Coordinates of C-alpha atoms in Angstrom, one line a residue:
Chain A
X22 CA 10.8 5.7 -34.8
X23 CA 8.5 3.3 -33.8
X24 CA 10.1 0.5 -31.6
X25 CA 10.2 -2.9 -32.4
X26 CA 9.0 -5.5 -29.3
X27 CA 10.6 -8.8 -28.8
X28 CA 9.3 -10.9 -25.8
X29 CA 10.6 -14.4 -27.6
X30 CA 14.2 -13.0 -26.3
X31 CA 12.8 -12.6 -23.0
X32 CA 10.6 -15.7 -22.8
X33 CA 13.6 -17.8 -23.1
X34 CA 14.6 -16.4 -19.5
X35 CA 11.2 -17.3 -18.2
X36 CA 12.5 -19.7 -16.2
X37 CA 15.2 -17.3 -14.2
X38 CA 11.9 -14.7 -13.9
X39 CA 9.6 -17.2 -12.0
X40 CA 12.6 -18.4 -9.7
X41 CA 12.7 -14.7 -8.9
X42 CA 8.6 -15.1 -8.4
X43 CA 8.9 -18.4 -6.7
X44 CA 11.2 -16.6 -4.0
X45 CA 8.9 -13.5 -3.9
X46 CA 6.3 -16.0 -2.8
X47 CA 8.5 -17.7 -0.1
X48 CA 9.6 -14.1 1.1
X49 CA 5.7 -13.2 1.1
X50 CA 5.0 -16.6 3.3
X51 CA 7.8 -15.4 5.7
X52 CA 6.4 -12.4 6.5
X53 CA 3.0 -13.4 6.7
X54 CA 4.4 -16.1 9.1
X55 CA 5.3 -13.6 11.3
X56 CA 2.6 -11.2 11.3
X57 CA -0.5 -13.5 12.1
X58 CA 1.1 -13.9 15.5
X59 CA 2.2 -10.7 16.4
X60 CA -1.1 -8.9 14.8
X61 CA -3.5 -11.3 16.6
X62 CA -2.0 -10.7 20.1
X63 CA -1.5 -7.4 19.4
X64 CA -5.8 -7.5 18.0
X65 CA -7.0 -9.0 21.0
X66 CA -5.1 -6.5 23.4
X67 CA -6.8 -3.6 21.8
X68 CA -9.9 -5.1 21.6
X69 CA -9.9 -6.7 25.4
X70 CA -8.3 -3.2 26.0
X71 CA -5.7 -5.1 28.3
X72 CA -4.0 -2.8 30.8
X73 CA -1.0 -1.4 30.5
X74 CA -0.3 -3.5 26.9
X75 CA -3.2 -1.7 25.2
X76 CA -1.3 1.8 25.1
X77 CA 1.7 -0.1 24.0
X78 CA 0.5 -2.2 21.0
X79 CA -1.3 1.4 19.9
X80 CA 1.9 3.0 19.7
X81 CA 2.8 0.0 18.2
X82 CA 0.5 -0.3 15.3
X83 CA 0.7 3.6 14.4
X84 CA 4.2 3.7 14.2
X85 CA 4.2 1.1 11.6
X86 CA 1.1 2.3 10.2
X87 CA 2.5 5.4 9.3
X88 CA 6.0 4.2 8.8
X89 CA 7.1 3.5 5.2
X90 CA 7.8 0.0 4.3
X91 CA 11.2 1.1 1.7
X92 CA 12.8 3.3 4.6
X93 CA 11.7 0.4 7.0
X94 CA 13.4 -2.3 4.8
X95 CA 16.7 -0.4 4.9
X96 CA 16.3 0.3 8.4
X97 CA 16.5 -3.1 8.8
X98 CA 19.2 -3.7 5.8
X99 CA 21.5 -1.2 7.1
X100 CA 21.3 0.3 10.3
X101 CA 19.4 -3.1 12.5
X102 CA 22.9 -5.3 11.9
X103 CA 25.1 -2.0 13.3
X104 CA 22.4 -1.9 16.3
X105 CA 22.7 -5.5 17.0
X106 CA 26.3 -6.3 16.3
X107 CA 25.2 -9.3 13.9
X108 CA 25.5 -10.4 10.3
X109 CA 21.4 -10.1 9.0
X110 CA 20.7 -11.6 5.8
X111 CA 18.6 -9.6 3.2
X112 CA 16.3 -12.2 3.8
X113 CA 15.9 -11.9 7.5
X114 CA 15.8 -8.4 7.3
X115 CA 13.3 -7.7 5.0
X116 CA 11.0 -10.4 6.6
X117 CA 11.5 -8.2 10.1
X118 CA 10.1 -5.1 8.2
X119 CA 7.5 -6.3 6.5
X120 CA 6.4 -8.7 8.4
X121 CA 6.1 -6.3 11.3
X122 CA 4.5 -3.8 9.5
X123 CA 1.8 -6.3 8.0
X124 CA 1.5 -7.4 12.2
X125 CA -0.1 -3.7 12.5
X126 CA -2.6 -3.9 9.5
X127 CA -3.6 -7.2 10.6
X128 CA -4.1 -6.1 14.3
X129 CA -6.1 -3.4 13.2
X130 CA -8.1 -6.3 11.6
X131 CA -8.8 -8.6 14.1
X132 CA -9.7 -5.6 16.5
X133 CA -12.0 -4.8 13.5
X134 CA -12.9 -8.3 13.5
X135 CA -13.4 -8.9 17.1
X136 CA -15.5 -5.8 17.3
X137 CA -18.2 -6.9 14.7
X138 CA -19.3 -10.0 17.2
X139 CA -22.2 -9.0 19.1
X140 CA -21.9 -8.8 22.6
X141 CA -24.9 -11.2 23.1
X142 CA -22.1 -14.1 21.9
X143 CA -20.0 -13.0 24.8
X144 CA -22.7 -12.8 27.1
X145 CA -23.9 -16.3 26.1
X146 CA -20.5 -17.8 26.2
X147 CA -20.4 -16.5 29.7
X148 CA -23.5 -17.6 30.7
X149 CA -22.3 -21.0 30.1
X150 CA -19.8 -20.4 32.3
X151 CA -16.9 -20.3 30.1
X152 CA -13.2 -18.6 31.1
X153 CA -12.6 -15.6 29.4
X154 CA -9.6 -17.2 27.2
X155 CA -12.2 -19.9 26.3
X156 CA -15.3 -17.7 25.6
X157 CA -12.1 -15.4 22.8
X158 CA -10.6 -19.0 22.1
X159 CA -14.2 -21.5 20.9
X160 CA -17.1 -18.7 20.5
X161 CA -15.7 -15.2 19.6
X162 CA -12.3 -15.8 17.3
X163 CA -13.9 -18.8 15.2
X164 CA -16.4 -16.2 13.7
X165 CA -14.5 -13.1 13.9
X166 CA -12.2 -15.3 11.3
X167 CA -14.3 -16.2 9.2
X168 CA -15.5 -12.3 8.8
X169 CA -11.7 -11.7 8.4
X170 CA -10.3 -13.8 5.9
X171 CA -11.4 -11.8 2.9
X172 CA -9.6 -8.7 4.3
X173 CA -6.8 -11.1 4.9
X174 CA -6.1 -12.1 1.1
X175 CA -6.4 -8.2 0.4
X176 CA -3.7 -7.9 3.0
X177 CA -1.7 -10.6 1.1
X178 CA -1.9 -9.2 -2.0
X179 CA -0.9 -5.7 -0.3
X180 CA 2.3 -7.8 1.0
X181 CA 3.4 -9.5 -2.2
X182 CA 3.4 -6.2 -3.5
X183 CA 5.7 -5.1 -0.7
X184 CA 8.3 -8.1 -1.1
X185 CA 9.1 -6.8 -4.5
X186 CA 10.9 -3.7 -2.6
X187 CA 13.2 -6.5 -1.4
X188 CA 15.4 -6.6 -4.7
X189 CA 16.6 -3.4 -3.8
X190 CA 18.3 -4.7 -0.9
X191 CA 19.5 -7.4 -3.6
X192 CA 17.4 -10.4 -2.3
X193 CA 16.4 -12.0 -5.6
X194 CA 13.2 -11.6 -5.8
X195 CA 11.0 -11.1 -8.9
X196 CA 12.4 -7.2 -9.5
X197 CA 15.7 -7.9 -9.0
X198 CA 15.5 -11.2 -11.0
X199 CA 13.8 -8.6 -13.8
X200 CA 16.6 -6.0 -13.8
X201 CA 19.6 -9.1 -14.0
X202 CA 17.3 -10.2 -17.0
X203 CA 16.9 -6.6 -18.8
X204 CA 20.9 -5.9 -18.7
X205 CA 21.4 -9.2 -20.0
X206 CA 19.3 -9.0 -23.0
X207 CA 19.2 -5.4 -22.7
X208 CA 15.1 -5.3 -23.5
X209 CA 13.9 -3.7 -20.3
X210 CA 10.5 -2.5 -21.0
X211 CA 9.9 -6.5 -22.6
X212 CA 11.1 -7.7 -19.6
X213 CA 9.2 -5.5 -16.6
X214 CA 6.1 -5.8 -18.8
X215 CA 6.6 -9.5 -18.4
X216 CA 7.3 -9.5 -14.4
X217 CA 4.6 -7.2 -14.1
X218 CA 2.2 -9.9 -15.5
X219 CA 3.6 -12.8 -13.6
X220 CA 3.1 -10.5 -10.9
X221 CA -0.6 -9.8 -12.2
X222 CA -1.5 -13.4 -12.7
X223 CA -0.7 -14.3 -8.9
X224 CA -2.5 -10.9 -7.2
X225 CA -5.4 -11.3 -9.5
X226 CA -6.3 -15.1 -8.7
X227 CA -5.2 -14.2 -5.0
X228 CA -7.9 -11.0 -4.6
X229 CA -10.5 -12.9 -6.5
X230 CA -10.3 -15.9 -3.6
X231 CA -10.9 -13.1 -1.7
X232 CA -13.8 -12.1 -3.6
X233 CA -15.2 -15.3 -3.7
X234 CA -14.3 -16.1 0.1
X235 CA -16.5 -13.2 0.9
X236 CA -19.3 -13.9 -1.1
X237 CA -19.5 -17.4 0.6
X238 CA -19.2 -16.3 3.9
X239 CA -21.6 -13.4 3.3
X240 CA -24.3 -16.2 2.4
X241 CA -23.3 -18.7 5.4
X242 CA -24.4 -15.5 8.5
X243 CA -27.4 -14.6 6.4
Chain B
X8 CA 30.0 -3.6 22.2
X9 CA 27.6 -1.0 22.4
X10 CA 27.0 1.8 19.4
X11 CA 28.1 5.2 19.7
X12 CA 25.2 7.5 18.4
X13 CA 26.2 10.1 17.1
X14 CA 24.1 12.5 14.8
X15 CA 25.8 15.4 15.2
X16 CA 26.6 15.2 11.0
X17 CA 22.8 15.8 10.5
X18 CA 22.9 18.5 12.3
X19 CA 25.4 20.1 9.8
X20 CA 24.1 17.9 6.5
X21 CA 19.7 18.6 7.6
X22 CA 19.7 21.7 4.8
X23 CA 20.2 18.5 2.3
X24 CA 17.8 16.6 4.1
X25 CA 15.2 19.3 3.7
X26 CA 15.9 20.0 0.0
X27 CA 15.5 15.6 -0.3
X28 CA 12.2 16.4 1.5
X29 CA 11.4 19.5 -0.7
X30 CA 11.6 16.6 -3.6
X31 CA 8.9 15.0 -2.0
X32 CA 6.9 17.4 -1.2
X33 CA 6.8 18.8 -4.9
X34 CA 6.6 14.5 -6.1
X35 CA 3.6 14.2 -3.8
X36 CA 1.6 16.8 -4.6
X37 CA 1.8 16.8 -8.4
X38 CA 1.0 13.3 -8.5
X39 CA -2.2 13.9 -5.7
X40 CA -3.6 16.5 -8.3
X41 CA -2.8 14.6 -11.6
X42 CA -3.9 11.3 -9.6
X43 CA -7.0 12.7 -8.1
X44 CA -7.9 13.6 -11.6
X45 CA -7.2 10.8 -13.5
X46 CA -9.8 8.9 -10.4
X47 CA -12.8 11.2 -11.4
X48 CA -12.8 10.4 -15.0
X49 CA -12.0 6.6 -14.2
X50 CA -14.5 6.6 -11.1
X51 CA -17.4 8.5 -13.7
X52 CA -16.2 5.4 -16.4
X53 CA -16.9 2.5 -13.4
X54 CA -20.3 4.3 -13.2
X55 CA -20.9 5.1 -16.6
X56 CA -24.1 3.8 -18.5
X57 CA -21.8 2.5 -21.4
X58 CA -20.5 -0.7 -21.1
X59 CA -17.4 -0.3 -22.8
X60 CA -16.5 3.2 -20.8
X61 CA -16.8 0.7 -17.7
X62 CA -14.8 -2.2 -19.2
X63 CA -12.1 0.5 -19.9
X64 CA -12.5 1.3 -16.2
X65 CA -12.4 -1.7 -15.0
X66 CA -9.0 -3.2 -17.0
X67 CA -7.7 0.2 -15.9
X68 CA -7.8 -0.4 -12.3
X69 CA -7.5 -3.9 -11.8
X70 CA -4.3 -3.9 -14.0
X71 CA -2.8 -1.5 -11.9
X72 CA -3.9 -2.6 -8.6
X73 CA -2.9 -5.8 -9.1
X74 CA 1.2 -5.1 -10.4
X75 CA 3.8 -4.0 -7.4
X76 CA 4.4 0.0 -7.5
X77 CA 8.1 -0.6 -8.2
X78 CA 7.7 -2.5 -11.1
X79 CA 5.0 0.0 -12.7
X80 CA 7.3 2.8 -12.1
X81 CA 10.9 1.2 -13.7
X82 CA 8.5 0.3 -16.6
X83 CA 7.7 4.1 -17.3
X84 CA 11.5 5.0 -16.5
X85 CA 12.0 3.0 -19.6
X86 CA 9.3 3.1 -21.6
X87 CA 8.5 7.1 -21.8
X88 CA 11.4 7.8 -23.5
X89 CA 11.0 4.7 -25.8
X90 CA 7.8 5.9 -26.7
X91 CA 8.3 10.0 -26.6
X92 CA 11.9 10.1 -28.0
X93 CA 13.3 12.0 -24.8
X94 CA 15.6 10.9 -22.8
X95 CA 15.1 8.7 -19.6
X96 CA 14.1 11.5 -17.0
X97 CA 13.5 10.5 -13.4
X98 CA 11.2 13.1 -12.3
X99 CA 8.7 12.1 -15.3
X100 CA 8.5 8.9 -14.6
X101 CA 8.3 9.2 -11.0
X102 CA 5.0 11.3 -11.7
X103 CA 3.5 9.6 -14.6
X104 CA 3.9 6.2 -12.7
X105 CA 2.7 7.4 -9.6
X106 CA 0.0 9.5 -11.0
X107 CA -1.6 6.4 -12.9
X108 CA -1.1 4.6 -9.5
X109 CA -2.8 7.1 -7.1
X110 CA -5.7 7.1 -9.7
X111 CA -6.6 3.6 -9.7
X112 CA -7.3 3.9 -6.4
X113 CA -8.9 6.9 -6.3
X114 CA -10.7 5.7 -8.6
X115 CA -12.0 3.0 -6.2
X116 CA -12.9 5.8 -4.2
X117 CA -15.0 7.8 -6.6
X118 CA -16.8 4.7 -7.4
X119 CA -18.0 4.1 -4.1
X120 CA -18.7 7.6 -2.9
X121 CA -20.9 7.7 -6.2
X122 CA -22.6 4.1 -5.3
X123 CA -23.2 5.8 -1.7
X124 CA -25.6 8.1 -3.0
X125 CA -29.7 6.3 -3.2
X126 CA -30.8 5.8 -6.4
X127 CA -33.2 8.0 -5.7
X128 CA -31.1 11.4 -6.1
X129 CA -30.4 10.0 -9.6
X130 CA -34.2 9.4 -10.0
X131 CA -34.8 12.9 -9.0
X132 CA -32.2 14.4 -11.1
X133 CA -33.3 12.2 -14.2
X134 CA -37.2 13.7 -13.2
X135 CA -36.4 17.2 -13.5
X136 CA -34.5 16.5 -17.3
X137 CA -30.9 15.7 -16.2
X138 CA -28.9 13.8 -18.2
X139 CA -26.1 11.5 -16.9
X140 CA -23.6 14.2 -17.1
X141 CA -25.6 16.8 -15.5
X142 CA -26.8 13.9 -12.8
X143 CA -23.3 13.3 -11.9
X144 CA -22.4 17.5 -11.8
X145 CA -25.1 18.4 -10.1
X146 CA -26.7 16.2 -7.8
X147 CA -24.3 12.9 -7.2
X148 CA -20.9 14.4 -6.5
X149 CA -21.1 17.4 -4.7
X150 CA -22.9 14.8 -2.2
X151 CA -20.2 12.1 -2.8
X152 CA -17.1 13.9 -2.4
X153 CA -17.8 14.7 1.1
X154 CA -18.4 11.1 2.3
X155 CA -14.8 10.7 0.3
X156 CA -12.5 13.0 1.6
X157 CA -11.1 10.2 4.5
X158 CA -10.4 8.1 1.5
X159 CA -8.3 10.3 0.2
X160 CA -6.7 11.5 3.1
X161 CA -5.7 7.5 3.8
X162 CA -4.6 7.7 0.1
X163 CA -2.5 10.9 -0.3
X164 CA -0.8 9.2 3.3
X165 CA -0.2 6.0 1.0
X166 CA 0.9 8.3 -2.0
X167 CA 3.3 9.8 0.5
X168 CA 4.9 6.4 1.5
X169 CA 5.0 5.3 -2.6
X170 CA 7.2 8.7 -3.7
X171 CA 9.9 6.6 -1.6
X172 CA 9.4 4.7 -4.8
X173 CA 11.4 7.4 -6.8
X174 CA 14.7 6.8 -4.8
X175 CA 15.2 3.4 -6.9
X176 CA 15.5 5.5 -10.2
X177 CA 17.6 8.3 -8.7
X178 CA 15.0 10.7 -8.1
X179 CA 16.0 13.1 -4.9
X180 CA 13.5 12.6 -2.7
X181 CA 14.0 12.2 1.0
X182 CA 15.2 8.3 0.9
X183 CA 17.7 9.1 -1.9
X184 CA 19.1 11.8 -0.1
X185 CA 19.4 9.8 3.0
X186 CA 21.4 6.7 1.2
X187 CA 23.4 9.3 -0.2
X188 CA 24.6 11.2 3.1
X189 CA 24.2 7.4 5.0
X190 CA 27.0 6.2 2.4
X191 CA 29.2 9.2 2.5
X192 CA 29.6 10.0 6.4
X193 CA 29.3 5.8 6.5
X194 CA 26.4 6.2 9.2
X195 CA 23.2 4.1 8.2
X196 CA 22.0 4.0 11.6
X197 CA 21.7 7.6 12.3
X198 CA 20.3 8.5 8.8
X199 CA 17.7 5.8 8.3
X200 CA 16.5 6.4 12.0
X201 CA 16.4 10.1 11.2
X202 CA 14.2 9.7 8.0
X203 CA 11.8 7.3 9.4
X204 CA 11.2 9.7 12.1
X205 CA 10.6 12.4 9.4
X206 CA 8.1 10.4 8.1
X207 CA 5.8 9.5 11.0
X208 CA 6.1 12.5 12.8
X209 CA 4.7 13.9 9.5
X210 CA 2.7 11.3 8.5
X211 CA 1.1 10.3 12.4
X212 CA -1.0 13.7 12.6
X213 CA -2.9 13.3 9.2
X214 CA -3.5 9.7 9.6
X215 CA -5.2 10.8 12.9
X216 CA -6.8 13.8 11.0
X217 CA -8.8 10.9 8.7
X218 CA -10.0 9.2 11.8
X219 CA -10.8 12.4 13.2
X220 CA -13.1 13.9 10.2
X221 CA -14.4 9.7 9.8
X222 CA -16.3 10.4 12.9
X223 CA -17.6 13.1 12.9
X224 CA -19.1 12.5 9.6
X225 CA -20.5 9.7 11.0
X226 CA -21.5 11.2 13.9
X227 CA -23.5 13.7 11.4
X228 CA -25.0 10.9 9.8
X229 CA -23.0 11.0 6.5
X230 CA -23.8 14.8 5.5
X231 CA -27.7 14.4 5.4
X232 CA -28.5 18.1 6.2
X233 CA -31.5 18.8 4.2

C-alpha cells in the first residue's frame, strides 16, 4: 500500500521541534566552550613539545580520539556520578564528553595549525627580542588562527552532530524532542524527516561559512 | 566514600560481551563493503562528465553529511518497513543507514583520490582511445586507490565508533549489551569503563596503522614508481 504523508500534523509541533534545536545549539556552545581551552593548551604543548606535559596531552588526545563519543556520554551519564559521589545533570555530563573529546580534535588542530607557520616568523619574532609567550601570543597564534578557523566550523558541525546523542541520555535535545513528537502524533518517519532538515538547514549554512571563511583567507596569504 | 571496584561479574558475564562485540564486528564490516561501494559509484558520479550524474552526487553527499547519524538511522528503522511492507528489523536498518552513511564519505574520498591524479593521465588515456569509463578502470583508479587507503582506514575507525549507533534501536552490538548487563548486575561504572577500554585498545592500533602507511606514502612520494 502506498503510504500516505502528512507533515501539516507535524508542522503544528514545529514549535516544540526547534526548542529541542534551540537546546541542541546551547548544548553545542557548551561543549565548544570547553574544548577551545583545553584543545589550545593541549595544541601548543605538542607543538612547543613541552616536557614532561607533551607525552601526557598525547595520551590524552588518542584516548579520546579513538574513544567513542555514545560509550563516552554514558560513561559520563552513568558511571562519572558513582565515581564522584555527586548528582550530574545530563547536561553537565554530556558537555564533559563531548566537550573533551572535541578538546582532542581541536588540539590536533592547532598543533596542525601551529606547525604550518614558517619558522622564519619565529625567528623574526625573536630577533626582535620577543619572550617566547609573546613571540606564540602576537606573531605565531594570530595567523595559525586565521589558517584554522575553517577546520574549526567543520569541527562544529562534527559537534552538533554529536549533541544529538544527548537525547538518549534524555536531555531534550532535537532527537529526543523528535521521538516525544512521533509518539504523540504517531507519524515518525514525518517527524525525523523534519528534524533531520532543521538539522540540515543549520550544518549546511554552518560548513558553507566555512567554505567561504576559507576562500577569504586563502586570498588574504596569497 | 570511596567506590568499591569490583569487576569480578565481567569476568563471569565477558562470553556476552564478546557475542555484543561479535554484533559489531559483523555490523561493521557489512556496512564497510556495502559503504565502500556505494562511495565508488557516488565518487565516479562527483567526477562524472554529466552534469546531472554530478548534481545527483552532490545532493547525495551533502544531504547526508550534513543530518546527525542518529537521526538518519531512526528514520530507516521506520521508514523500511513503511516502504518494503516488512516489519521494523533492527539489523536492516542499522546497515542500510549506516551503509548510505559510510558512503557519503567515502565518497568524499573517491573524489579526491580521483582529483589527485594530473590531468595528464586522463589526457593520455583519452590519446590512446579511452573513454571515460575505461579512463577511470584503467588508468585513474588503480593510481587513486593507493593514495586512499588512509582515508579509509580513518573512516572504517569512524564507521566503528557509528555502529554504537545501533544500540539506540536495540540492535546487539557491544553498547547494547553493555547497558544490558550494566542495568542487571546494577554496575555502570565497571561496564562502561570495560567497553570503552574494548574500544580503544581496538581502535588505538589501527588509528596508528593510518599514520603509519600516511608516511610512508609520503615518504615514497605518493606511489610515483614509474
Amino acid at each position: 500500500m502506498p503510504y500516505d504523508w502528512n507533515f501539516s500534523i507535524v508542522l503544528q509541533y514545529m514549535p516544540q521541534l526547534l526548542w529541542g534545536g534551540l537546546h541542541t545549539v546551547l548544548l553545542s556552545a557548551a561543549c565548544i566552550a570547553l574544548a577551545v581551552p583545553i584543545g589550545v593548551v593541549l595544541g601548543v604543548i605538542r607543538h612547543q613539545r613541552v616536557r614532561f606535559l607533551a607525552p601526557i596531552a598525547v595520551v590524552y588526545i588518542d584516548f579520546f580520539r579513538t574513544s567513542v563519543a555514545l560509550v563516552l556520554i554514558c560513561w559520563c551519564y552513568y558511571a562519572l556520578p558513582i565515581l564522584l559521589g555527586v548528582n550530574l545533570s545530563t547536561f553537565t555530563a554530556v558537555t564533559i564528553a563531548i566537550g573533551l573529546q572535541a578538546s582532542a580534535y581541536l588540539a590536533e588542530l592547532v598543533r596542525a595549525g601551529l606547525g604550518s607557520i614558517s619558522t622564519g616568523q619565529w625567528e623574526a619574532a625573536r630577533a626582535l627580542g620577543m619572550p617566547g609567550t609573546m613571540r606564540l601570543r602576537y606573531i605565531i597564534l594570530p595567523q595559525a588562527a586565521r589558517r584554522m578557523i575553517p577546520v574549526f566550523f567543520l569541527l562544529v558541525v562534527e559537534v552538533v552532530k554529536t549533541t544529538t546523542l544527548a537525547g538518549i541520555v534524555t536531555y531534550p535535545e532535537i532527537v529526543y524532542e523528535a521521538f516525544r513528537v512521533s509518539t504523540e502524533v504517531y507519524r515518525p518517519v514525518e517527524t525525523f524527516t523534519i528534524a533531520g532538515l532543521i538539522c540540515f538547514a543549520f550544518l549546511f549554512v554552518t560548513g558553507r561559512i566555512a567554505m567561504r571563511l576559507e576562500r577569504r583567507y586563502a586570498a588574504v596569504e596569497r | 566514600m570511596a567506590y568499591e571496584w569490583d569487576f569480578a561479574f565481567l569476568w563471569v558475564l565477558w562470553p556476552h560481551l564478546l557475542v555484543g562485540l561479535a554484533g559489531t564486528a559483523k555490523l561493521w564490516a557489512v556496512a564497510l563493503i556495502c559503504g565502500l561501494g556505494i562511495g565508488l559509484v557516488v565518487g565516479i558520479f562527483r567526477t562524472a562528465p554529466s552534469r546531472i550524474l554530478r548534481s545527483i552526487g552532490t545532493v547525495y553527499v551533502e544531504a547526508i553529511r550534513n543530518t546527525p547519524g542518529l537521526i538518519q538511522l531512526i528514520w530507516f528503522y521506520y521508514a523500511i518497513p513503511m516502504v518494503t511492507g516488512w516489519q521494523a528489523s533492527a539489523w536492516l536498518a542499522a546497515v542500510v543507514s549506516l551503509s548510505i552513511y559510510t558512503g557519503a564519505y567515502s565518497a568524499e574520498i573517491y573524489r579526491a583520490g580521483i582529483a589527485s591524479i594530473e590531468r595528464g593521465q586522463w589526457e593520455a588515456a583519452r590519446a590512446i582511445g579511452f573513454g571515460f569509463g575505461a579512463q577511470m578502470r584503467y588508468i585513474v583508479l588503480p593510481q587513486a586507490l593507493m593514495r586512499m587507503i588512509p582515508a579509509f582506514g580513518n573512516r572504517a575507525i569512524e564507521l566503528a565508533k557509528a555502529t554504537t549507533l545501533a544500540s539506540t534501536i536495540a540492535f546487539g552490538e557491544l553498547l547494547y549489551t553493555a547497558k544490558v548487563i550494566a542495568e542487571d548486575q546494577m554496575r555502570p561504572l565497571e561496564t562502561y569503563t570495560a567497553v570503552t577500554v574494548i574500544f580503544t585498545v581496538i581502535l588505538l592500533p589501527v588509528s596508528y596503522g593510518c599514520v603509519w602507511f600516511e608516511r610512508r606514502l609520503a615518504r615514497r612520494g605518493g606511489v610515483h614508481r614509474d
